[in-house]
Amino acid sequence: MKPVKLSLQAFLMSCLMPGWGLVYVGRINWGIRVAVLLLAGIVLMGLCGLVTTPVGLYLFFGFIVVVKLASAVTSAVLARRYTGPANVPRKRFHALYVGVLLILVLMLDVFRVPLLGFKNYSIPSGSMAPTLSIGDYIMTDLRPDAPKVGDIVVYRWNGTEAVKRVAGVAGDTLTIVNGELIHNGENLGLFHAPADRVKGPESLAMAPVKVEPGHVFLLGDNRYNSNDSRFMGQVALEDVVGKVTGIWFSNERARIGTTFP
């Protein structure tokens, strides 16, 4: 005699929604507990700042996979052993369960900054090469401390979001001489720019600039091919979205997992 509940269906339902397969086999309380465990774990990891680095993201995904896979296997086993009525629980309860979970997941995305504190971006241009290459996927801490010289940040400009490196903060005086960055009188050398990317008059020289209050001065590591503060002006702190903490995926295997201080 065929089982009343299908093991494969229970497995797939748990993979789609946490605990849904357990609800399908009549273990409603178990399903709710799994969903609470998963969502609470995600929020807790976000609040503790554990997901703002590549390693943290790997642990984050690993936690989700382990919880979902464990519940999926359990629900598949229970489905094979199920002998109760086929229509329990009712379709209305399934719809309610999935609907509530969808709302909670959407709320996590809406309140991404206070609850999760991270965001992923892909790099579409070479302005930060070779530090960041086209196609790299980066992790960004959305709740960082005040930007510091050397930080790589995501910022809003002209309706888009881009990535550059902080060369100066409020009150700093900057100039470029022979391609080298002079920061408050201290020579910082090429400042993360490879020598072969420092060419052309805009890369070799810049008149002294003082960073305004509430602003940062940004430079691209690919100095010869970067639309940064030399051309677009200084960036207001409120337009700085977050700090780049590392590369979590890249077409170049050696770059995967790279972290930035």
Short mmCIF file of C-alpha atoms in Angstrom, two decimals, residues 52-257:
data_model
loop_
_atom_site.label_atom_id
_atom_site.label_comp_id
_atom_site.label_asym_id
_atom_site.label_seq_id
_atom_site.Cartn_x
_atom_site.Cartn_y
_atom_site.Cartn_z
CA THR A 52 29.75 40.91 7.81
CA THR A 53 32.82 39.01 6.58
CA PRO A 54 33.28 36.29 3.94
CA VAL A 55 33.86 33.64 6.64
CA GLY A 56 30.75 34.83 8.47
CA LEU A 57 28.74 34.56 5.26
CA TYR A 58 29.94 30.99 4.71
CA LEU A 59 28.86 30.10 8.27
CA PHE A 60 25.55 31.88 7.66
CA PHE A 61 24.81 29.82 4.54
CA GLY A 62 26.05 26.67 6.26
CA PHE A 63 23.66 27.20 9.17
CA ILE A 64 20.70 27.61 6.79
CA VAL A 65 21.65 24.52 4.77
CA VAL A 66 22.14 22.34 7.86
CA VAL A 67 18.82 23.33 9.44
CA LYS A 68 16.88 22.94 6.20
CA LEU A 69 18.54 19.66 5.26
CA ALA A 70 18.02 18.14 8.72
CA SER A 71 14.33 19.08 8.72
CA ALA A 72 13.95 17.88 5.10
CA VAL A 73 15.42 14.46 5.86
CA THR A 74 13.35 14.15 9.03
CA SER A 75 10.13 15.07 7.24
CA ALA A 76 10.90 12.59 4.42
CA VAL A 77 11.38 9.77 6.95
CA LEU A 78 8.19 10.71 8.79
CA ALA A 79 6.29 10.86 5.51
CA ARG A 80 7.31 7.29 4.68
CA ARG A 81 6.02 6.15 8.07
CA TYR A 82 2.87 8.29 8.05
CA THR A 83 -0.42 6.45 8.39
CA GLY A 84 -2.81 9.25 9.33
CA PRO A 85 -5.41 11.06 7.22
CA ALA A 86 -4.18 12.52 3.94
CA ASN A 87 -5.86 15.92 4.32
CA VAL A 88 -4.25 16.89 7.66
CA PRO A 89 -3.39 19.69 8.06
CA ARG A 90 -5.80 21.48 5.76
CA LYS A 91 -4.73 23.54 2.75
CA ARG A 92 -5.74 26.75 4.53
CA PHE A 93 -3.18 26.09 7.25
CA HIS A 94 -0.48 25.40 4.65
CA ALA A 95 -1.28 28.71 2.96
CA LEU A 96 -1.21 30.53 6.31
CA TYR A 97 2.11 28.93 7.29
CA VAL A 98 3.83 29.81 4.01
CA GLY A 99 2.29 33.29 3.96
CA VAL A 100 3.54 34.15 7.46
CA LEU A 101 7.04 32.89 6.65
CA LEU A 102 7.14 34.91 3.43
CA ILE A 103 6.17 38.05 5.33
CA LEU A 104 8.89 37.42 7.93
CA VAL A 105 11.50 36.85 5.22
CA LEU A 106 10.46 40.08 3.47
CA MET A 107 10.73 41.93 6.79
CA LEU A 108 14.30 40.65 7.17
CA ASP A 109 15.14 42.21 3.82
CA VAL A 110 13.30 45.47 4.55
CA PHE A 111 15.09 45.83 7.90
CA ARG A 112 18.36 44.53 6.51
CA VAL A 113 20.55 47.20 8.15
CA PRO A 114 19.41 46.88 11.81
CA LEU A 115 18.70 43.12 11.69
CA LEU A 116 21.31 41.64 9.36
CA GLY A 117 23.90 44.40 8.95
CA PHE A 118 25.35 43.18 5.64
CA LYS A 119 24.82 43.36 1.91
CA ASN A 120 26.44 41.69 -1.10
CA TYR A 121 27.57 43.54 -4.21
CA SER A 122 29.18 42.52 -7.48
CA ILE A 123 31.94 44.63 -9.01
CA PRO A 124 30.96 45.93 -12.48
CA SER A 125 34.02 48.07 -13.28
CA GLY A 126 37.79 48.05 -12.95
CA SER A 127 38.20 51.30 -10.99
CA MET A 128 39.47 49.39 -7.93
CA ALA A 129 41.64 46.89 -9.84
CA PRO A 130 43.62 44.90 -8.94
CA THR A 131 42.23 44.98 -5.37
CA LEU A 132 38.72 44.33 -6.72
CA SER A 133 38.24 42.81 -10.16
CA ILE A 134 35.22 42.84 -12.43
CA GLY A 135 32.95 39.99 -11.37
CA ASP A 136 34.12 39.85 -7.75
CA TYR A 137 31.35 39.49 -5.17
CA ILE A 138 32.04 41.51 -2.05
CA MET A 139 30.72 41.63 1.51
CA THR A 140 29.79 45.00 2.97
CA ASP A 141 29.32 45.87 6.64
CA LEU A 142 26.33 48.23 6.74
CA ARG A 143 26.99 49.24 10.37
CA PRO A 144 30.68 50.19 10.34
CA ASP A 145 32.53 52.69 12.50
CA ALA A 146 33.41 56.08 11.04
CA PRO A 147 35.40 55.68 7.80
CA LYS A 148 39.18 55.64 8.21
CA VAL A 149 41.94 56.33 5.73
CA GLY A 150 42.55 53.12 3.78
CA ASP A 151 39.03 51.71 4.19
CA ILE A 152 37.25 50.48 1.07
CA VAL A 153 33.67 51.75 1.11
CA VAL A 154 30.45 51.53 -0.86
CA TYR A 155 28.87 54.94 -1.46
CA ARG A 156 25.93 56.48 -3.28
CA TRP A 157 26.59 58.85 -6.13
CA ASN A 158 24.36 60.13 -8.91
CA GLY A 159 21.68 57.50 -8.29
CA THR A 160 24.06 54.52 -8.22
CA GLU A 161 26.30 52.75 -5.71
CA ALA A 162 30.03 52.44 -6.29
CA VAL A 163 33.19 51.35 -4.47
CA LYS A 164 36.33 53.37 -3.73
CA ARG A 165 39.02 53.72 -1.05
CA VAL A 166 39.05 56.45 1.60
CA ALA A 167 42.08 58.72 1.09
CA GLY A 168 41.08 61.42 3.56
CA VAL A 169 38.49 62.28 6.19
CA ALA A 170 37.21 65.61 7.51
CA GLY A 171 40.02 68.08 8.19
CA ASP A 172 42.70 66.19 6.26
CA THR A 173 44.80 67.97 3.65
CA LEU A 174 45.67 65.94 0.56
CA THR A 175 47.83 66.46 -2.46
CA ILE A 176 49.36 64.22 -5.11
CA VAL A 177 52.97 64.72 -6.19
CA ASN A 178 54.59 62.48 -8.81
CA GLY A 179 51.71 60.03 -8.32
CA GLU A 180 52.28 59.76 -4.56
CA LEU A 181 49.61 60.75 -2.04
CA ILE A 182 50.68 63.32 0.55
CA HIS A 183 48.32 63.04 3.54
CA ASN A 184 48.66 65.83 6.12
CA GLY A 185 52.29 66.19 5.10
CA GLU A 186 53.01 62.45 5.28
CA ASN A 187 53.96 60.67 2.08
CA LEU A 188 51.77 57.56 1.71
CA GLY A 189 53.41 56.55 -1.55
CA LEU A 190 51.19 55.30 -4.33
CA PHE A 191 48.50 54.49 -1.72
CA HIS A 192 47.43 51.00 -2.86
CA ALA A 193 47.71 51.90 -6.56
CA PRO A 194 50.02 49.69 -8.66
CA ALA A 195 52.76 51.67 -10.40
CA ASP A 196 51.45 50.75 -13.84
CA ARG A 197 48.03 52.23 -12.96
CA VAL A 198 49.48 55.64 -12.03
CA LYS A 199 49.92 57.58 -15.25
CA GLY A 200 48.50 60.66 -16.90
CA PRO A 201 48.36 64.17 -15.45
CA GLU A 202 45.35 63.51 -13.16
CA SER A 203 47.11 60.54 -11.57
CA LEU A 204 50.51 62.18 -11.20
CA ALA A 205 49.52 65.51 -9.69
CA MET A 206 46.72 67.09 -7.68
CA ALA A 207 46.60 70.52 -6.06
CA PRO A 208 46.21 70.59 -2.25
CA VAL A 209 42.65 69.81 -1.13
CA LYS A 210 41.20 70.03 2.38
CA VAL A 211 38.45 67.55 3.19
CA GLU A 212 35.27 69.31 4.28
CA PRO A 213 33.46 68.53 7.56
CA GLY A 214 31.10 65.56 7.19
CA HIS A 215 32.81 64.35 4.01
CA VAL A 216 35.42 61.88 2.79
CA PHE A 217 37.81 62.05 -0.15
CA LEU A 218 37.83 58.84 -2.22
CA LEU A 219 40.34 57.42 -4.68
CA GLY A 220 40.26 54.33 -6.86
CA ASP A 221 43.20 51.93 -6.72
CA ASN A 222 43.17 51.89 -10.53
CA ARG A 223 44.17 55.55 -10.44
CA TYR A 224 44.35 56.05 -14.20
CA ASN A 225 40.82 54.74 -14.80
CA SER A 226 38.74 55.82 -11.81
CA ASN A 227 35.98 58.39 -11.50
CA ASP A 228 36.68 59.37 -7.90
CA SER A 229 36.80 62.51 -5.76
CA ARG A 230 39.36 64.08 -8.08
CA PHE A 231 36.54 64.47 -10.60
CA MET A 232 33.19 63.99 -8.81
CA GLY A 233 34.11 65.85 -5.63
CA GLN A 234 34.03 64.82 -2.00
CA VAL A 235 31.38 62.40 -0.74
CA ALA A 236 29.11 63.19 2.21
CA LEU A 237 29.24 60.72 5.10
CA GLU A 238 25.50 60.10 4.81
CA ASP A 239 26.14 58.79 1.30
CA VAL A 240 28.64 56.20 2.55
CA VAL A 241 26.62 52.96 2.63
CA GLY A 242 29.10 50.65 4.33
CA LYS A 243 32.62 49.25 4.56
CA VAL A 244 33.81 46.45 2.27
CA THR A 245 35.15 43.60 4.41
CA GLY A 246 36.16 41.07 1.78
CA ILE A 247 35.52 39.00 -1.34
CA TRP A 248 33.20 36.05 -0.79
CA PHE A 249 33.22 34.82 -4.38
CA SER A 250 35.32 35.47 -7.48
CA ASN A 251 36.07 33.99 -10.87
CA GLU A 252 39.66 33.71 -9.63
CA ARG A 253 39.70 30.95 -7.02
CA ALA A 254 42.68 32.41 -5.16
CA ARG A 255 40.71 35.59 -4.42
CA ILE A 256 37.79 33.83 -2.74
CA GLY A 257 37.76 34.54 0.99
#
